[in-house]
């Protein structure tokens, strides 16, 4: 389908200047006026729509804005309807597969005592209604982030810097998030999350580059709080205040993981509705997330009790984590795999929109398809480790890395300049998300078994540093907006990075092959095999 519509097209004329008195700041002129156009053309009708909230796409007072990039002679562009149909069909098929697997799993799984305890179910509900609102608001912003920056006429390199700012703030605030939460209080930290993330969404209403950078920094702080404060609050309340059995905690987070995927799928469709179907533009999902965040903060403030923990010395925590990392080869290899794999995933998050959007892909539906593929991978992990098949997490981790290697090799060919194949790229992206569904539960299981509980926070801090450093370097160095083959080169180098991750997996497999601790316990009455 990538060969229809080939030929040369004249560049569109520049939009007329704004009337006097509506000029942008000098910072806008320096940032928004670039030497060349972005890689993808604007969405059809976006010039007339103006983003749905009254922004003009022209420069101010005759200031030059980015023109559309003229299509190169011989460049092949697919027609929008084909990609549109492919995205909706993929979403329907993936959702049907997920539903079938989950229904079969529900029939085979007996009810636990936790599911029959009304006090525990009420406590779970108090947690879920706040936590799920926070997750829904987070997912609602994901499909149109790159598109929004592109809509504001920023160059690819400028958008990359915005992403890098978000990643850097995530790792910096992530290092101190646990100490901050323990000092401030878990409930107050959750309320702080709703405030900072609401401010982050509000910054998306501005086209000022500095304000958007501040918004990305606030987003990094909010992400660190989301993945530390909520779970810490729940675990403390579960054990210390309500005195429920500790073994019920995994049941709560297993259910939360499933509904997290389901919320992501729904959020992608909702983002498509408000941004595209209603014609409100790419900023609409960010505006729609603000009421959800406000409601989450209000419910936490009214329904949750406060709890604290003794502050842990940050340097002591990191020092203990570094000693554990260097003294145990299994931990070092596991950290290497995580850093390489997840840095490639961060780069994929940056690249999928500019690869698919020029071909008419509905971004919200594409995002929902990605999340459905990830949910399918999680369901396959549960089935593969069940008593029927009894595969081990180490096997599934190896499979996940192999799938990503294969997918990245696919992308190096499907993104070749002049011979783009968006359907093949879309399939490769779906395979990457399927691999993520296998990877994250496998990695979580292995980390719990390999890293001592007292050192997990410190070790994870050291894991995050190379992970985000590799992602930031990839976005800044590999994504060269002046090279026609920049995207393909990024996928090629990511393929090499994943081959290194595969070698680390092989090394870990040889180290832990006889380690019975890293096996999923077999069902009662079955013989126990000592080797992986």
XYZ file of C-alpha atoms in Angstrom:
532
model
C 0.000 0.000 0.000
C 2.990 2.279 0.257
C 3.157 2.934 -3.479
C -0.008 4.873 -4.253
C 0.181 8.565 -4.566
C 3.859 8.670 -5.532
C 5.016 11.804 -7.254
C 6.059 15.349 -6.624
C 3.935 17.891 -4.811
C 4.561 21.566 -4.483
C 5.034 22.849 -0.935
C 1.998 24.547 0.547
C 2.131 28.336 0.830
C 2.965 29.763 4.233
C -0.018 30.797 6.337
C -0.710 34.545 6.508
C 0.730 36.500 9.451
C -1.334 37.250 12.530
C -2.845 40.696 12.906
C -0.724 43.277 14.717
C -0.780 42.986 18.506
C -0.934 39.212 18.621
C 2.783 38.556 18.268
C 4.698 35.874 20.010
C 7.661 36.423 22.278
C 11.262 36.520 21.137
C 11.682 33.032 22.578
C 8.892 31.774 20.291
C 10.614 33.342 17.277
C 13.922 31.715 18.113
C 12.398 28.287 18.768
C 9.480 28.036 16.373
C 11.108 29.444 13.226
C 13.342 26.703 11.920
C 15.490 26.185 8.878
C 13.429 23.285 7.591
C 10.099 21.588 8.059
C 9.272 18.689 10.318
C 9.197 15.166 8.987
C 5.448 14.726 8.963
C 2.841 16.962 7.328
C 0.154 18.478 9.462
C -3.008 16.497 9.972
C -5.648 17.047 7.291
C -7.738 20.036 8.180
C -5.528 21.154 11.035
C -4.847 24.528 9.418
C -8.509 25.399 9.481
C -9.102 23.818 12.836
C -6.214 25.579 14.592
C -6.001 22.835 17.186
C -9.596 23.335 18.245
C -8.763 25.881 20.945
C -8.144 28.989 18.876
C -4.416 28.821 18.135
C -3.268 30.086 14.772
C -0.498 28.189 13.067
C 1.005 31.281 11.518
C 3.888 33.328 12.761
C 3.485 36.665 14.432
C 3.829 39.972 12.666
C 5.399 38.426 9.562
C 7.725 36.098 11.508
C 8.487 33.032 9.425
C 7.040 29.762 10.679
C 7.845 26.266 9.536
C 6.673 25.511 6.007
C 5.467 22.070 5.017
C 8.284 19.839 3.827
C 8.018 19.379 0.033
C 7.693 15.760 -0.950
C 10.852 14.384 -2.509
C 10.666 13.137 -6.108
C 9.768 9.460 -6.038
C 8.736 9.511 -2.370
C 5.907 7.071 -1.804
C 3.074 7.988 0.499
C 0.254 5.640 1.399
C -3.351 6.664 1.322
C -4.936 7.400 4.691
C -7.950 5.031 4.485
C -5.776 1.907 4.210
C -3.875 2.745 7.408
C -7.143 3.785 9.042
C -8.783 0.430 8.326
C -5.672 -1.463 9.410
C -5.579 0.297 12.794
C -9.247 -0.327 13.589
C -9.074 -3.931 12.420
C -5.959 -4.602 14.499
C -7.613 -3.115 17.581
C -10.722 -5.277 17.137
C -8.712 -8.490 16.649
C -6.388 -7.817 19.579
C -9.272 -6.984 21.908
C -11.084 -10.179 20.879
C -7.940 -12.238 21.579
C -7.428 -10.565 24.967
C -11.049 -11.073 25.942
C -10.909 -14.755 25.034
C -7.731 -15.354 27.036
C -8.975 -13.457 30.078
C -12.323 -15.273 30.098
C -10.578 -18.644 29.892
C -8.292 -17.594 32.728
C -11.206 -16.485 34.912
C -12.963 -19.825 34.478
C -9.839 -21.763 35.407
C -8.930 -19.657 38.458
C -10.753 -20.345 41.749
C -11.906 -17.486 43.952
C -9.496 -16.602 46.753
C -10.423 -15.704 50.325
C -9.580 -12.081 49.571
C -12.358 -11.914 46.960
C -14.929 -12.910 49.595
C -13.921 -10.460 52.343
C -16.238 -7.405 52.237
C -13.940 -5.198 54.345
C -11.018 -5.921 52.074
C -13.107 -5.275 48.957
C -14.209 -1.880 50.333
C -10.610 -1.003 51.104
C -9.579 -2.052 47.587
C -12.330 0.102 46.105
C -11.153 3.179 48.041
C -7.687 2.645 46.598
C -8.773 1.774 43.063
C -11.054 4.759 42.527
C -8.180 7.187 43.152
C -5.437 5.135 41.527
C -7.408 4.364 38.368
C -8.367 8.015 37.876
C -4.677 8.927 38.094
C -3.723 6.201 35.613
C -6.497 7.169 33.200
C -5.353 10.796 33.213
C -1.779 9.663 32.570
C -2.707 7.410 29.639
C -5.046 9.992 28.099
C -2.067 12.241 27.330
C 0.119 9.626 25.638
C -1.273 9.329 22.070
C -1.043 12.990 21.073
C 2.060 14.297 22.855
C 4.384 14.248 19.826
C 1.539 15.392 17.577
C 0.902 18.411 19.812
C 4.525 19.561 19.603
C 4.458 19.008 15.860
C 1.209 20.990 15.680
C 3.033 23.880 17.342
C 5.598 23.818 14.479
C 8.608 22.600 16.437
C 11.396 20.777 14.623
C 12.210 17.128 15.310
C 15.338 18.095 17.231
C 13.375 20.525 19.416
C 10.751 17.852 20.126
C 13.543 15.429 21.029
C 14.861 17.933 23.586
C 11.387 18.148 25.141
C 11.289 14.360 25.460
C 14.797 14.300 26.911
C 13.768 16.917 29.486
C 10.900 14.655 30.556
C 13.162 11.604 30.816
C 15.859 13.492 32.731
C 13.366 14.900 35.231
C 11.865 11.420 35.693
C 15.221 9.908 36.635
C 16.252 12.845 38.850
C 12.983 12.967 40.768
C 12.816 9.171 40.792
C 16.062 9.049 42.785
C 14.554 11.099 45.617
C 10.868 10.222 45.236
C 10.853 7.580 47.969
C 12.503 9.884 50.488
C 10.196 12.744 49.516
C 7.105 10.587 49.903
C 8.223 9.256 53.289
C 8.958 12.778 54.551
C 5.889 14.528 53.126
C 3.403 11.730 53.720
C 1.890 9.322 51.205
C -1.563 10.938 51.070
C -0.115 14.446 50.655
C 2.201 13.106 47.952
C -0.768 11.707 46.010
C -2.536 15.068 46.262
C 0.698 16.765 45.167
C 0.741 14.437 42.152
C -2.713 15.609 41.079
C -1.637 19.255 41.390
C 1.682 18.954 39.553
C 0.220 16.829 36.760
C -2.669 19.269 36.312
C -0.129 22.092 35.961
C 1.782 19.941 33.472
C -1.376 19.571 31.370
C -2.069 23.312 31.560
C 1.369 24.102 30.150
C 0.326 22.308 26.952
C -2.012 25.237 26.245
C 1.037 27.416 25.595
C 3.200 27.455 22.486
C 6.126 28.958 24.421
C 9.027 26.509 24.307
C 10.314 27.368 27.794
C 6.857 26.809 29.331
C 6.643 23.445 27.582
C 10.048 22.518 29.025
C 8.767 23.407 32.496
C 5.734 21.247 31.799
C 7.949 18.293 30.924
C 9.867 18.741 34.190
C 6.560 18.774 36.096
C 5.560 15.645 34.198
C 8.742 13.900 35.351
C 7.997 14.781 38.980
C 4.413 13.586 38.571
C 5.507 10.278 37.046
C 7.915 9.665 39.933
C 5.112 10.322 42.437
C 2.625 8.161 40.526
C 4.863 5.102 40.731
C 5.936 5.552 44.336
C 3.340 7.348 46.484
C 0.221 5.356 45.579
C 1.686 1.889 46.057
C 3.487 2.930 49.249
C 0.242 4.294 50.687
C -1.630 1.106 49.867
C 0.954 -1.307 51.291
C 1.195 0.616 54.575
C -2.591 0.799 54.969
C -3.017 -2.855 54.022
C -0.596 -4.143 56.632
C -0.338 -1.529 59.396
C -3.834 -0.068 59.614
C -6.204 -2.792 58.365
C -4.060 -5.792 59.321
C -4.965 -7.774 56.206
C -2.728 -10.745 55.333
C 0.379 -9.621 53.376
C -0.179 -12.387 50.830
C -3.297 -10.526 49.633
C -1.177 -7.597 48.385
C -0.180 -9.271 45.072
C -3.862 -9.894 44.311
C -4.549 -6.154 44.503
C -1.690 -5.191 42.213
C -2.349 -8.034 39.768
C -5.887 -6.738 39.315
C -4.565 -3.183 39.083
C -2.117 -4.268 36.339
C -4.940 -5.731 34.260
C -7.140 -2.673 34.635
C -4.164 -0.444 33.934
C -3.963 -2.002 30.456
C -7.731 -1.761 30.017
C -7.695 1.922 31.002
C -4.892 2.564 28.511
C -6.978 1.046 25.716
C -10.013 3.133 26.657
C -7.886 6.263 27.043
C -6.514 5.862 23.521
C -10.021 5.672 22.073
C -11.146 8.639 24.200
C -8.167 10.693 23.011
C -9.069 9.893 19.407
C -12.669 10.942 20.030
C -11.887 14.351 21.542
C -8.927 15.164 19.294
C -10.068 13.825 15.934
C -13.748 12.863 15.865
C -14.872 16.026 17.644
C -12.241 18.090 15.837
C -10.841 19.683 19.005
C -7.212 19.139 18.056
C -4.216 17.451 19.743
C -4.368 19.585 22.896
C -7.858 18.332 23.785
C -6.744 15.092 25.549
C -4.520 17.116 27.883
C -7.409 19.418 28.783
C -9.662 16.396 29.317
C -7.144 14.873 31.751
C -7.338 17.828 34.167
C -10.820 17.000 35.622
C -9.729 13.385 36.195
C -6.646 14.545 38.097
C -8.676 17.022 40.139
C -11.199 14.308 41.070
C -8.391 11.909 42.047
C -6.870 14.530 44.342
C -10.227 15.363 45.953
C -11.062 11.695 46.600
C -7.636 11.049 48.129
C -7.961 14.135 50.302
C -11.426 13.145 51.563
C -11.270 9.336 51.782
C -7.674 8.409 52.538
C -5.836 8.517 55.832
C -2.289 9.830 56.078
C 0.677 7.574 56.745
C 4.410 8.108 56.978
C 7.538 6.006 57.113
C 10.919 6.656 58.615
C 13.166 8.471 56.177
C 15.854 6.359 54.584
C 19.271 7.895 54.036
C 19.562 8.417 50.303
C 23.341 7.955 50.130
C 23.177 4.835 52.281
C 20.433 3.399 50.084
C 22.407 4.051 46.891
C 25.628 2.761 48.446
C 24.003 -0.503 49.468
C 22.458 -0.857 46.011
C 25.837 -0.315 44.313
C 27.524 -2.941 46.519
C 24.768 -5.433 45.684
C 25.072 -4.611 41.998
C 28.831 -5.185 41.886
C 28.963 -8.237 44.142
C 26.335 -10.347 42.347
C 26.827 -11.072 38.643
C 23.153 -11.947 38.269
C 22.141 -8.474 39.429
C 24.639 -6.816 37.078
C 23.406 -8.791 34.062
C 19.792 -8.155 34.963
C 20.473 -4.424 35.230
C 22.242 -4.474 31.856
C 19.260 -6.154 30.204
C 16.837 -3.693 31.760
C 18.888 -0.637 30.748
C 19.284 -1.776 27.133
C 15.729 -3.036 26.631
C 13.877 -0.161 28.247
C 16.040 2.537 26.640
C 15.006 1.144 23.252
C 11.377 1.197 24.385
C 11.717 4.895 25.307
C 13.077 5.643 21.829
C 10.192 3.665 20.308
C 7.758 5.844 22.287
C 9.323 8.884 20.634
C 9.394 7.466 17.095
C 6.076 5.753 16.495
C 4.099 8.953 15.877
C 6.387 10.475 13.198
C 6.588 7.068 11.481
C 2.815 6.432 11.272
C 1.169 9.865 11.402
C 2.159 10.999 7.876
C 0.279 8.005 6.488
C -3.065 8.937 8.018
C -2.942 6.672 11.068
C -5.534 7.479 13.773
C -3.121 8.041 16.658
C -5.550 7.272 19.477
C -6.651 3.995 17.879
C -3.054 3.053 17.123
C -2.157 3.684 20.768
C -5.095 1.538 21.926
C -3.862 -1.221 19.611
C -0.417 -0.989 21.204
C -1.895 -1.311 24.680
C -4.067 -4.227 23.561
C -0.959 -5.988 22.232
C 0.783 -5.387 25.568
C -2.241 -6.779 27.424
C -2.166 -9.805 25.128
C 1.489 -10.339 26.018
C 0.677 -10.185 29.738
C -2.108 -12.735 29.264
C 0.245 -15.010 27.350
C 2.772 -14.714 30.194
C 0.136 -15.834 32.686
C -0.833 -18.787 30.516
C 2.768 -19.768 29.732
C 3.712 -19.876 33.424
C 0.550 -21.788 34.403
C 0.560 -25.445 35.427
C -0.431 -26.506 31.912
C 2.693 -25.187 30.153
C 4.937 -24.293 33.104
C 7.424 -22.163 31.180
C 9.854 -20.118 33.239
C 10.205 -16.297 33.317
C 13.788 -16.640 32.059
C 12.495 -18.337 28.903
C 9.878 -15.632 28.342
C 12.417 -12.852 28.927
C 14.589 -14.381 26.202
C 11.580 -14.623 23.887
C 10.673 -10.962 24.507
C 14.173 -9.770 23.606
C 14.189 -11.928 20.451
C 10.848 -10.491 19.338
C 12.108 -6.923 19.757
C 15.292 -7.706 17.797
C 13.201 -9.119 14.945
C 10.799 -6.156 15.044
C 13.595 -3.596 14.887
C 15.118 -5.343 11.885
C 11.676 -5.127 10.259
C 11.572 -1.393 10.978
C 14.965 -0.760 9.385
C 13.456 -1.924 6.073
C 9.893 -0.583 6.447
C 11.154 2.961 7.155
C 13.600 3.088 4.251
C 13.332 6.543 2.594
C 11.192 6.433 -0.547
C 10.008 2.881 0.201
C 8.084 3.356 3.434
C 5.639 0.625 4.386
C 3.477 1.929 7.239
C 1.535 -1.318 7.651
C 4.747 -3.286 8.166
C 5.957 -0.630 10.616
C 2.651 -0.848 12.485
C 2.929 -4.641 12.734
C 6.503 -4.304 14.013
C 5.364 -1.809 16.654
C 2.622 -4.219 17.737
C 5.215 -6.967 18.127
C 7.337 -4.668 20.308
C 4.338 -4.015 22.567
C 3.560 -7.744 22.685
C 7.153 -8.318 23.780
C 6.752 -5.643 26.472
C 3.769 -7.581 27.815
C 6.043 -10.602 28.202
C 9.082 -8.664 29.383
C 7.760 -6.634 32.312
C 6.245 -9.489 34.386
C 9.309 -11.650 33.633
C 11.706 -8.898 34.713
C 9.613 -8.141 37.797
C 9.725 -11.807 38.879
C 13.485 -12.091 38.345
C 14.213 -8.829 40.176
C 12.229 -9.995 43.208
C 14.182 -13.257 43.302
C 17.661 -11.894 42.581
C 17.752 -8.575 44.461
C 17.425 -8.629 48.284
C 14.336 -6.787 49.485
C 16.318 -4.291 51.571
C 18.493 -3.328 48.579
C 15.831 -3.149 45.875
C 15.316 0.622 46.067
C 19.053 1.342 45.823
C 19.646 -1.159 43.008
C 16.702 0.176 40.994
C 18.140 3.678 41.314
C 21.320 2.455 39.659
C 19.288 0.668 36.980
C 17.466 3.884 36.117
C 20.606 5.939 35.545
C 22.010 4.010 32.526
C 18.486 3.347 31.258
C 17.545 7.007 30.947
C 21.061 8.035 29.934
C 20.960 5.679 26.950
C 17.480 6.891 25.990
C 18.511 10.552 26.203
C 21.656 9.968 24.159
C 19.618 8.089 21.589
C 17.118 10.894 21.207
C 19.757 13.633 21.029
C 22.484 11.954 18.975
C 20.702 9.467 16.750
C 17.732 11.603 15.758
C 19.391 14.016 13.309
C 16.703 16.117 11.645
C 19.103 17.085 8.856
C 19.480 13.526 7.585
C 16.850 11.897 5.404
C 17.661 8.471 6.791
C 17.698 9.545 10.459
C 14.717 7.427 11.525
C 16.014 4.336 9.764
C 19.457 4.829 11.315
C 17.853 5.065 14.768
C 16.113 1.732 14.276
C 19.340 0.184 12.956
C 21.322 1.259 16.014
C 18.466 0.195 18.307
C 18.702 -3.243 16.645
C 22.385 -3.394 17.570
C 21.550 -2.340 21.142
C 18.989 -5.135 21.406
C 21.509 -7.667 20.091
C 23.711 -6.614 23.018
C 20.714 -7.146 25.316
C 20.282 -10.610 23.799
C 23.912 -11.431 24.582
C 23.329 -10.274 28.175
C 20.275 -12.577 28.339
C 22.410 -15.494 27.163
C 24.987 -14.634 29.826
C 22.328 -14.489 32.528
C 20.838 -17.775 31.329
C 24.178 -19.539 31.681
C 24.693 -18.091 35.183
C 21.256 -19.000 36.578
C 20.651 -22.237 34.689
C 20.975 -24.347 37.812
C 19.442 -21.751 40.144
C 16.237 -23.309 41.466
C 15.295 -20.040 43.176
C 14.510 -18.403 39.812
C 11.872 -20.943 38.849
C 8.133 -20.517 39.221
C 7.117 -23.070 41.876
C 5.549 -26.126 40.222
C 2.011 -27.189 41.132
C 1.689 -29.507 44.105
C 2.356 -33.142 43.303
C 4.496 -32.485 40.207
C 8.203 -33.375 40.079
C 10.644 -30.502 40.414
C 13.282 -30.109 37.699
C 16.414 -28.336 38.945
C 17.500 -26.830 35.614
C 16.120 -23.961 33.546
